[in-house]
Amino acid sequence: MQSIYQQQLGADFQKLHPRIQERLAFSSADNRAFIGEGTMERVWHGPFYTLPFLRVGLLRNIMFPDAGKNVPFRIENYAYRDSFGRETVTWIRRFSFPNCTRCFDATMIRSASRNCIVDYLGTHQHLAVDIDLAVTERGGLRLRSGEQRFYEGPIKFRFPMLMSGLADVEEWYDDDADCYRIKVEVLNPAFGKLFGYHGSFRPTWRTVTQPEIPAYALPQREEVRE
């Protein structure tokens, strides 16, 4: 079974660096999990007036108002079928600051109807974000966010861009350092830079069946609407 990233990129998937291909090619049929551990050289946030946006994110593991250098980092990717039968990949990120551990979590699916990856941010899948994928010149994967939609019970609306963050992410493999590198920037059209980080990590692969995926890595609520 092809992963959601293989399905979305098609022939372009082969243009990725082999280690990036390996990282993104597993599906729920493989019973594998990618665990990355490393250090974010810098985690930053925007000016003081952007902090209220980030504090709201703390409630659902979507961004946070902390900053630091050389922050220990862990990422966990599990592939599974959700309760609606959709192939899903988790992105569980942990940043270990001196006085707290902050979380930035999401689950991704591929939407055939929208012809993109849909990223459900946070613990309850309230916010669905269209993600455009592209291969960079160095064989990395670039992810850029687009339209965002809010879902809660009967409530649904397109999230205004002036009240949201637009993410620009690149992940690539550094052959010289033998590690994965990542750079993330989240900007707001009106307020400028909100949040970001950059650093590196190295992988461990584990055999994990769907019932063995830890509860903290799964959303507390699943949203069928894309």
Short mmCIF file of N, CA, C and O in Angstrom, two decimals, residues 88-207:
data_model
loop_
_atom_site.label_atom_id
_atom_site.label_comp_id
_atom_site.label_asym_id
_atom_site.label_seq_id
_atom_site.Cartn_x
_atom_site.Cartn_y
_atom_site.Cartn_z
N THR A 88 -4.11 7.46 7.78
CA THR A 88 -3.77 8.62 8.61
C THR A 88 -2.35 8.50 9.11
O THR A 88 -1.87 7.41 9.42
N VAL A 89 -1.66 9.64 9.21
CA VAL A 89 -0.30 9.67 9.76
C VAL A 89 -0.25 10.72 10.87
O VAL A 89 -0.69 11.86 10.67
N THR A 90 0.28 10.34 12.02
CA THR A 90 0.42 11.27 13.14
C THR A 90 1.71 12.06 13.02
O THR A 90 2.71 11.57 12.49
N TRP A 91 1.69 13.27 13.54
CA TRP A 91 2.88 14.11 13.69
C TRP A 91 2.87 14.61 15.13
O TRP A 91 2.27 15.64 15.45
N ILE A 92 3.51 13.85 16.01
CA ILE A 92 3.53 14.15 17.43
C ILE A 92 4.89 14.75 17.76
O ILE A 92 5.91 14.07 17.70
N ARG A 93 4.92 16.03 18.10
CA ARG A 93 6.18 16.74 18.34
C ARG A 93 6.25 17.21 19.79
O ARG A 93 5.29 17.78 20.30
N ARG A 94 7.40 16.95 20.42
CA ARG A 94 7.63 17.34 21.81
C ARG A 94 8.91 18.18 21.91
O ARG A 94 9.96 17.77 21.41
N PHE A 95 8.80 19.32 22.57
CA PHE A 95 9.91 20.24 22.77
C PHE A 95 10.15 20.32 24.28
O PHE A 95 9.26 20.77 25.01
N SER A 96 11.32 19.90 24.72
CA SER A 96 11.60 19.83 26.16
C SER A 96 12.36 21.08 26.61
O SER A 96 13.59 21.14 26.52
N PHE A 97 11.62 22.07 27.10
CA PHE A 97 12.22 23.27 27.67
C PHE A 97 12.61 22.98 29.12
O PHE A 97 12.16 21.99 29.71
N PRO A 98 13.46 23.83 29.73
CA PRO A 98 13.92 23.55 31.10
C PRO A 98 12.79 23.36 32.11
O PRO A 98 12.90 22.52 33.02
N ASN A 99 11.68 24.09 31.96
CA ASN A 99 10.62 24.03 32.96
C ASN A 99 9.33 23.37 32.48
O ASN A 99 8.37 23.27 33.25
N CYS A 100 9.30 22.93 31.24
CA CYS A 100 8.07 22.34 30.72
C CYS A 100 8.35 21.63 29.40
O CYS A 100 9.38 21.86 28.77
N THR A 101 7.43 20.78 29.02
CA THR A 101 7.45 20.14 27.70
C THR A 101 6.27 20.66 26.91
O THR A 101 5.12 20.60 27.39
N ARG A 102 6.53 21.19 25.74
CA ARG A 102 5.47 21.72 24.91
C ARG A 102 5.18 20.77 23.75
O ARG A 102 6.07 20.06 23.27
N CYS A 103 3.93 20.80 23.29
CA CYS A 103 3.46 19.86 22.28
C CYS A 103 2.96 20.61 21.05
O CYS A 103 2.36 21.68 21.17
N PHE A 104 3.21 20.02 19.90
CA PHE A 104 2.70 20.55 18.64
C PHE A 104 2.31 19.33 17.81
O PHE A 104 3.16 18.66 17.23
N ASP A 105 1.01 19.02 17.81
CA ASP A 105 0.54 17.74 17.28
C ASP A 105 -0.42 17.92 16.12
O ASP A 105 -1.12 18.93 16.02
N ALA A 106 -0.46 16.90 15.26
CA ALA A 106 -1.38 16.92 14.13
C ALA A 106 -1.54 15.51 13.58
O ALA A 106 -0.73 14.62 13.85
N THR A 107 -2.60 15.32 12.81
CA THR A 107 -2.80 14.08 12.04
C THR A 107 -3.10 14.48 10.61
O THR A 107 -3.84 15.44 10.36
N MET A 108 -2.52 13.72 9.67
CA MET A 108 -2.68 14.04 8.26
C MET A 108 -3.38 12.91 7.51
O MET A 108 -3.15 11.73 7.81
N ILE A 109 -4.22 13.29 6.55
CA ILE A 109 -4.83 12.35 5.61
C ILE A 109 -4.61 12.90 4.21
O ILE A 109 -4.21 14.06 4.04
N ARG A 110 -4.90 12.09 3.20
CA ARG A 110 -4.92 12.60 1.84
C ARG A 110 -6.38 12.70 1.40
O ARG A 110 -7.14 11.74 1.50
N SER A 111 -6.76 13.86 0.92
CA SER A 111 -8.12 14.08 0.43
C SER A 111 -8.13 14.00 -1.09
O SER A 111 -7.52 14.85 -1.76
N ALA A 112 -8.79 13.01 -1.62
CA ALA A 112 -8.89 12.90 -3.08
C ALA A 112 -9.76 14.02 -3.63
O ALA A 112 -9.49 14.56 -4.71
N SER A 113 -10.83 14.38 -2.91
CA SER A 113 -11.74 15.41 -3.40
C SER A 113 -11.08 16.78 -3.43
O SER A 113 -11.34 17.60 -4.31
N ARG A 114 -10.18 17.06 -2.47
CA ARG A 114 -9.50 18.34 -2.43
C ARG A 114 -8.15 18.29 -3.14
O ARG A 114 -7.49 19.30 -3.34
N ASN A 115 -7.72 17.08 -3.49
CA ASN A 115 -6.45 16.84 -4.16
C ASN A 115 -5.28 17.46 -3.40
O ASN A 115 -4.44 18.18 -3.95
N CYS A 116 -5.23 17.17 -2.10
CA CYS A 116 -4.14 17.65 -1.27
C CYS A 116 -4.09 16.84 0.02
O CYS A 116 -4.99 16.04 0.30
N ILE A 117 -3.04 17.06 0.78
CA ILE A 117 -2.99 16.54 2.14
C ILE A 117 -3.81 17.48 3.02
O ILE A 117 -3.73 18.70 2.90
N VAL A 118 -4.62 16.90 3.89
CA VAL A 118 -5.36 17.69 4.89
C VAL A 118 -4.73 17.42 6.25
O VAL A 118 -4.59 16.26 6.66
N ASP A 119 -4.34 18.48 6.90
CA ASP A 119 -3.66 18.40 8.20
C ASP A 119 -4.66 18.84 9.27
O ASP A 119 -5.07 20.00 9.32
N TYR A 120 -5.04 17.89 10.13
CA TYR A 120 -5.90 18.22 11.27
C TYR A 120 -5.00 18.61 12.44
O TYR A 120 -4.29 17.77 12.99
N LEU A 121 -5.04 19.87 12.83
CA LEU A 121 -4.15 20.35 13.87
C LEU A 121 -4.72 20.09 15.26
O LEU A 121 -5.92 20.19 15.49
N GLY A 122 -3.82 19.74 16.18
CA GLY A 122 -4.20 19.62 17.58
C GLY A 122 -4.84 18.31 17.97
O GLY A 122 -4.86 17.35 17.20
N THR A 123 -5.35 18.28 19.18
CA THR A 123 -5.84 17.05 19.79
C THR A 123 -7.26 16.67 19.39
O THR A 123 -7.66 15.52 19.57
N HIS A 124 -8.04 17.60 18.84
CA HIS A 124 -9.46 17.34 18.59
C HIS A 124 -9.88 17.52 17.13
O HIS A 124 -11.06 17.49 16.83
N GLN A 125 -8.92 17.72 16.23
CA GLN A 125 -9.19 17.84 14.80
C GLN A 125 -10.23 18.93 14.48
O GLN A 125 -10.99 18.81 13.54
N HIS A 126 -10.22 19.99 15.28
CA HIS A 126 -11.14 21.10 15.02
C HIS A 126 -10.73 21.90 13.79
O HIS A 126 -11.57 22.47 13.11
N LEU A 127 -9.44 21.97 13.53
CA LEU A 127 -8.93 22.82 12.46
C LEU A 127 -8.32 21.96 11.37
O LEU A 127 -7.35 21.23 11.60
N ALA A 128 -8.91 22.02 10.17
CA ALA A 128 -8.43 21.26 9.00
C ALA A 128 -7.73 22.22 8.05
O ALA A 128 -8.31 23.25 7.65
N VAL A 129 -6.50 21.90 7.68
CA VAL A 129 -5.67 22.80 6.87
C VAL A 129 -5.23 22.08 5.60
O VAL A 129 -4.70 20.97 5.67
N ASP A 130 -5.44 22.70 4.45
CA ASP A 130 -4.93 22.15 3.19
C ASP A 130 -3.42 22.33 3.14
O ASP A 130 -2.90 23.41 3.42
N ILE A 131 -2.71 21.26 2.75
CA ILE A 131 -1.25 21.29 2.67
C ILE A 131 -0.81 20.96 1.24
O ILE A 131 -1.19 19.92 0.69
N ASP A 132 -0.02 21.86 0.67
CA ASP A 132 0.57 21.63 -0.65
C ASP A 132 1.97 21.06 -0.47
O ASP A 132 2.76 21.57 0.32
N LEU A 133 2.28 19.98 -1.20
CA LEU A 133 3.58 19.34 -1.12
C LEU A 133 4.41 19.64 -2.36
O LEU A 133 3.88 19.68 -3.47
N ALA A 134 5.71 19.80 -2.17
CA ALA A 134 6.63 19.99 -3.30
C ALA A 134 8.00 19.46 -2.92
O ALA A 134 8.36 19.42 -1.74
N VAL A 135 8.75 19.04 -3.93
CA VAL A 135 10.11 18.55 -3.72
C VAL A 135 11.09 19.70 -3.96
O VAL A 135 11.00 20.40 -4.97
N THR A 136 12.01 19.91 -3.02
CA THR A 136 12.99 20.99 -3.15
C THR A 136 14.20 20.54 -3.96
O THR A 136 14.37 19.34 -4.24
N GLU A 137 15.06 21.48 -4.32
CA GLU A 137 16.23 21.17 -5.13
C GLU A 137 17.17 20.19 -4.44
O GLU A 137 17.86 19.41 -5.11
N ARG A 138 17.22 20.20 -3.12
CA ARG A 138 18.11 19.29 -2.40
C ARG A 138 17.43 17.97 -2.04
O ARG A 138 17.94 17.21 -1.22
N GLY A 139 16.26 17.72 -2.64
CA GLY A 139 15.57 16.47 -2.39
C GLY A 139 14.76 16.45 -1.12
O GLY A 139 14.37 15.38 -0.64
N GLY A 140 14.53 17.61 -0.55
CA GLY A 140 13.70 17.70 0.64
C GLY A 140 12.23 17.83 0.30
O GLY A 140 11.85 17.98 -0.87
N LEU A 141 11.40 17.77 1.31
CA LEU A 141 9.96 17.94 1.14
C LEU A 141 9.56 19.28 1.70
O LEU A 141 9.88 19.61 2.85
N ARG A 142 8.86 20.08 0.88
CA ARG A 142 8.34 21.36 1.34
C ARG A 142 6.84 21.27 1.49
O ARG A 142 6.14 20.76 0.61
N LEU A 143 6.35 21.76 2.62
CA LEU A 143 4.92 21.77 2.91
C LEU A 143 4.50 23.21 3.15
O LEU A 143 5.09 23.92 3.98
N ARG A 144 3.46 23.63 2.43
CA ARG A 144 2.92 24.97 2.61
C ARG A 144 1.42 24.87 2.88
O ARG A 144 0.70 24.17 2.17
N SER A 145 0.99 25.59 3.90
CA SER A 145 -0.42 25.53 4.27
C SER A 145 -1.25 26.49 3.43
O SER A 145 -0.75 27.52 2.96
N GLY A 146 -2.51 26.11 3.26
CA GLY A 146 -3.44 26.94 2.50
C GLY A 146 -4.72 27.17 3.27
O GLY A 146 -4.68 27.56 4.44
N GLU A 147 -5.84 26.93 2.62
CA GLU A 147 -7.14 27.19 3.26
C GLU A 147 -7.29 26.41 4.56
O GLU A 147 -6.85 25.27 4.68
N GLN A 148 -7.95 27.05 5.53
CA GLN A 148 -8.16 26.44 6.83
C GLN A 148 -9.65 26.49 7.18
O GLN A 148 -10.31 27.50 6.96
N ARG A 149 -10.13 25.38 7.75
CA ARG A 149 -11.55 25.26 8.06
C ARG A 149 -11.73 24.81 9.50
O ARG A 149 -10.98 23.95 9.98
N PHE A 150 -12.72 25.38 10.18
CA PHE A 150 -13.02 25.04 11.57
C PHE A 150 -14.28 24.19 11.62
O PHE A 150 -15.29 24.52 11.00
N TYR A 151 -14.21 23.09 12.37
CA TYR A 151 -15.36 22.19 12.53
C TYR A 151 -15.57 21.88 14.01
O TYR A 151 -14.64 21.49 14.71
N GLU A 152 -16.80 22.02 14.46
CA GLU A 152 -17.17 21.63 15.82
C GLU A 152 -18.68 21.41 15.85
O GLU A 152 -19.46 22.35 15.76
N GLY A 153 -19.09 20.13 15.95
CA GLY A 153 -20.51 19.83 15.92
C GLY A 153 -21.14 20.38 14.65
O GLY A 153 -20.61 20.19 13.55
N PRO A 154 -22.26 21.11 14.76
CA PRO A 154 -22.90 21.67 13.57
C PRO A 154 -22.19 22.91 13.02
O PRO A 154 -22.52 23.39 11.94
N ILE A 155 -21.22 23.41 13.77
CA ILE A 155 -20.52 24.63 13.36
C ILE A 155 -19.43 24.30 12.37
O ILE A 155 -18.64 23.38 12.57
N LYS A 156 -19.40 25.04 11.28
CA LYS A 156 -18.31 24.90 10.32
C LYS A 156 -18.15 26.23 9.58
O LYS A 156 -19.13 26.87 9.21
N PHE A 157 -16.91 26.64 9.38
CA PHE A 157 -16.66 27.86 8.63
C PHE A 157 -15.21 27.86 8.17
O PHE A 157 -14.34 27.19 8.73
N ARG A 158 -14.95 28.64 7.13
CA ARG A 158 -13.60 28.83 6.64
C ARG A 158 -12.91 29.82 7.56
O ARG A 158 -13.42 30.92 7.80
N PHE A 159 -11.76 29.44 8.09
CA PHE A 159 -11.06 30.27 9.06
C PHE A 159 -10.44 31.47 8.35
O PHE A 159 -9.73 31.30 7.36
N PRO A 160 -10.70 32.70 8.82
CA PRO A 160 -10.13 33.89 8.15
C PRO A 160 -8.61 33.87 8.21
O PRO A 160 -8.02 33.63 9.26
N MET A 161 -7.95 34.14 7.10
CA MET A 161 -6.50 34.15 7.05
C MET A 161 -5.89 35.19 7.99
O MET A 161 -4.80 35.00 8.53
N LEU A 162 -6.61 36.30 8.22
CA LEU A 162 -6.09 37.32 9.12
C LEU A 162 -6.03 36.85 10.55
O LEU A 162 -5.35 37.45 11.39
N MET A 163 -6.74 35.75 10.87
CA MET A 163 -6.75 35.22 12.23
C MET A 163 -6.01 33.89 12.33
O MET A 163 -6.15 33.18 13.33
N SER A 164 -5.22 33.56 11.34
CA SER A 164 -4.57 32.26 11.34
C SER A 164 -3.10 32.38 10.96
O SER A 164 -2.63 33.45 10.58
N GLY A 165 -2.41 31.27 11.05
CA GLY A 165 -1.00 31.25 10.68
C GLY A 165 -0.79 30.42 9.42
O GLY A 165 -1.41 29.37 9.24
N LEU A 166 0.06 30.90 8.55
CA LEU A 166 0.40 30.19 7.32
C LEU A 166 1.78 29.56 7.50
O LEU A 166 2.76 30.25 7.77
N ALA A 167 1.84 28.24 7.38
CA ALA A 167 3.07 27.51 7.66
C ALA A 167 3.87 27.26 6.40
O ALA A 167 3.31 26.95 5.34
N ASP A 168 5.17 27.37 6.52
CA ASP A 168 6.11 27.04 5.46
C ASP A 168 7.17 26.13 6.10
O ASP A 168 7.92 26.56 6.97
N VAL A 169 7.19 24.86 5.66
CA VAL A 169 8.03 23.84 6.30
C VAL A 169 8.90 23.17 5.26
O VAL A 169 8.42 22.85 4.17
N GLU A 170 10.17 22.96 5.59
CA GLU A 170 11.01 22.11 4.75
C GLU A 170 11.71 21.10 5.63
O GLU A 170 12.26 21.44 6.68
N GLU A 171 11.68 19.84 5.19
CA GLU A 171 12.44 18.78 5.85
C GLU A 171 13.33 18.14 4.80
O GLU A 171 12.88 17.82 3.70
N TRP A 172 14.61 17.97 5.13
CA TRP A 172 15.55 17.40 4.17
C TRP A 172 16.57 16.54 4.90
O TRP A 172 16.60 16.51 6.14
N TYR A 173 17.41 15.84 4.12
CA TYR A 173 18.42 14.99 4.74
C TYR A 173 19.80 15.58 4.48
O TYR A 173 20.14 15.93 3.34
N ASP A 174 20.59 15.69 5.54
CA ASP A 174 21.95 16.22 5.48
C ASP A 174 22.91 15.04 5.44
O ASP A 174 23.16 14.40 6.47
N ASP A 175 23.45 14.74 4.26
CA ASP A 175 24.36 13.60 4.13
C ASP A 175 25.64 13.79 4.93
O ASP A 175 26.17 12.82 5.50
N ASP A 176 26.17 14.99 4.96
CA ASP A 176 27.43 15.23 5.67
C ASP A 176 27.28 14.99 7.17
O ASP A 176 28.17 14.41 7.80
N ALA A 177 26.18 15.45 7.74
CA ALA A 177 25.95 15.28 9.18
C ALA A 177 25.20 14.00 9.51
O ALA A 177 25.05 13.66 10.68
N ASP A 178 24.70 13.29 8.46
CA ASP A 178 23.96 12.04 8.64
C ASP A 178 22.77 12.23 9.58
O ASP A 178 22.60 11.53 10.57
N CYS A 179 21.93 13.20 9.24
CA CYS A 179 20.74 13.47 10.05
C CYS A 179 19.67 14.15 9.21
O CYS A 179 19.95 14.67 8.12
N TYR A 180 18.46 14.13 9.73
CA TYR A 180 17.36 14.89 9.13
C TYR A 180 17.41 16.31 9.67
O TYR A 180 17.74 16.54 10.84
N ARG A 181 17.08 17.25 8.82
CA ARG A 181 16.98 18.65 9.24
C ARG A 181 15.59 19.18 8.91
O ARG A 181 14.97 18.76 7.93
N ILE A 182 15.14 20.12 9.73
CA ILE A 182 13.82 20.70 9.52
C ILE A 182 13.86 22.18 9.83
O ILE A 182 14.60 22.64 10.71
N LYS A 183 13.06 22.93 9.06
CA LYS A 183 12.89 24.36 9.30
C LYS A 183 11.42 24.68 9.16
O LYS A 183 10.79 24.33 8.15
N VAL A 184 10.86 25.33 10.17
CA VAL A 184 9.43 25.65 10.20
C VAL A 184 9.26 27.14 10.48
O VAL A 184 9.88 27.67 11.40
N GLU A 185 8.43 27.80 9.69
CA GLU A 185 8.05 29.19 9.94
C GLU A 185 6.55 29.32 9.79
O GLU A 185 5.98 28.84 8.81
N VAL A 186 5.91 29.95 10.76
CA VAL A 186 4.48 30.22 10.72
C VAL A 186 4.28 31.73 10.76
O VAL A 186 4.77 32.39 11.68
N LEU A 187 3.60 32.26 9.76
CA LEU A 187 3.41 33.70 9.64
C LEU A 187 1.93 34.03 9.59
O LEU A 187 1.10 33.22 9.17
N ASN A 188 1.62 35.24 10.00
CA ASN A 188 0.27 35.78 9.89
C ASN A 188 0.31 36.96 8.92
O ASN A 188 1.23 37.79 8.98
N PRO A 189 -0.66 37.05 7.99
CA PRO A 189 -0.63 38.12 6.99
C PRO A 189 -0.58 39.52 7.58
O PRO A 189 0.00 40.43 6.99
N ALA A 190 -1.18 39.69 8.76
CA ALA A 190 -1.23 41.02 9.37
C ALA A 190 -0.13 41.25 10.39
O ALA A 190 0.46 42.33 10.46
N PHE A 191 0.19 40.23 11.19
CA PHE A 191 1.09 40.41 12.32
C PHE A 191 2.51 39.93 12.06
O PHE A 191 3.39 40.08 12.90
N GLY A 192 2.75 39.31 10.91
CA GLY A 192 4.10 38.86 10.60
C GLY A 192 4.41 37.50 11.19
O GLY A 192 3.53 36.65 11.35
N LYS A 193 5.67 37.29 11.56
CA LYS A 193 6.11 35.99 12.03
C LYS A 193 5.51 35.67 13.40
O LYS A 193 5.58 36.47 14.33
N LEU A 194 4.92 34.47 13.51
CA LEU A 194 4.29 34.04 14.75
C LEU A 194 5.15 33.06 15.54
O LEU A 194 5.25 33.15 16.76
N PHE A 195 5.77 32.10 14.82
CA PHE A 195 6.31 30.94 15.51
C PHE A 195 7.20 30.16 14.55
O PHE A 195 6.98 30.17 13.33
N GLY A 196 8.21 29.50 15.07
CA GLY A 196 9.02 28.66 14.21
C GLY A 196 10.12 27.96 14.96
O GLY A 196 10.35 28.21 16.15
N TYR A 197 10.82 27.09 14.24
CA TYR A 197 11.95 26.39 14.83
C TYR A 197 12.78 25.77 13.71
O TYR A 197 12.31 25.57 12.60
N HIS A 198 14.04 25.47 14.03
CA HIS A 198 14.87 24.74 13.09
C HIS A 198 15.89 23.92 13.87
O HIS A 198 16.34 24.32 14.95
N GLY A 199 16.24 22.77 13.31
CA GLY A 199 17.19 21.90 13.99
C GLY A 199 17.32 20.58 13.25
O GLY A 199 17.03 20.48 12.05
N SER A 200 17.73 19.54 13.97
CA SER A 200 18.00 18.26 13.35
C SER A 200 17.58 17.11 14.26
O SER A 200 17.41 17.30 15.48
N PHE A 201 17.45 15.93 13.67
CA PHE A 201 17.12 14.74 14.46
C PHE A 201 17.56 13.49 13.70
O PHE A 201 17.76 13.52 12.48
N ARG A 202 17.69 12.40 14.45
CA ARG A 202 18.06 11.11 13.87
C ARG A 202 16.96 10.10 14.19
O ARG A 202 16.29 10.21 15.21
N PRO A 203 16.81 9.08 13.33
CA PRO A 203 15.64 8.21 13.45
C PRO A 203 15.90 6.90 14.19
O PRO A 203 17.01 6.38 14.25
N THR A 204 14.80 6.38 14.72
CA THR A 204 14.70 4.99 15.17
C THR A 204 13.41 4.44 14.59
O THR A 204 12.35 5.10 14.67
N TRP A 205 13.48 3.27 13.98
CA TRP A 205 12.28 2.63 13.46
C TRP A 205 11.81 1.56 14.44
O TRP A 205 12.64 0.81 14.98
N ARG A 206 10.51 1.52 14.67
CA ARG A 206 9.96 0.52 15.59
C ARG A 206 8.82 -0.24 14.91
O ARG A 206 8.13 0.30 14.04
N THR A 207 8.65 -1.49 15.31
CA THR A 207 7.50 -2.27 14.87
C THR A 207 6.34 -1.98 15.82
O THR A 207 6.43 -2.24 17.02
#
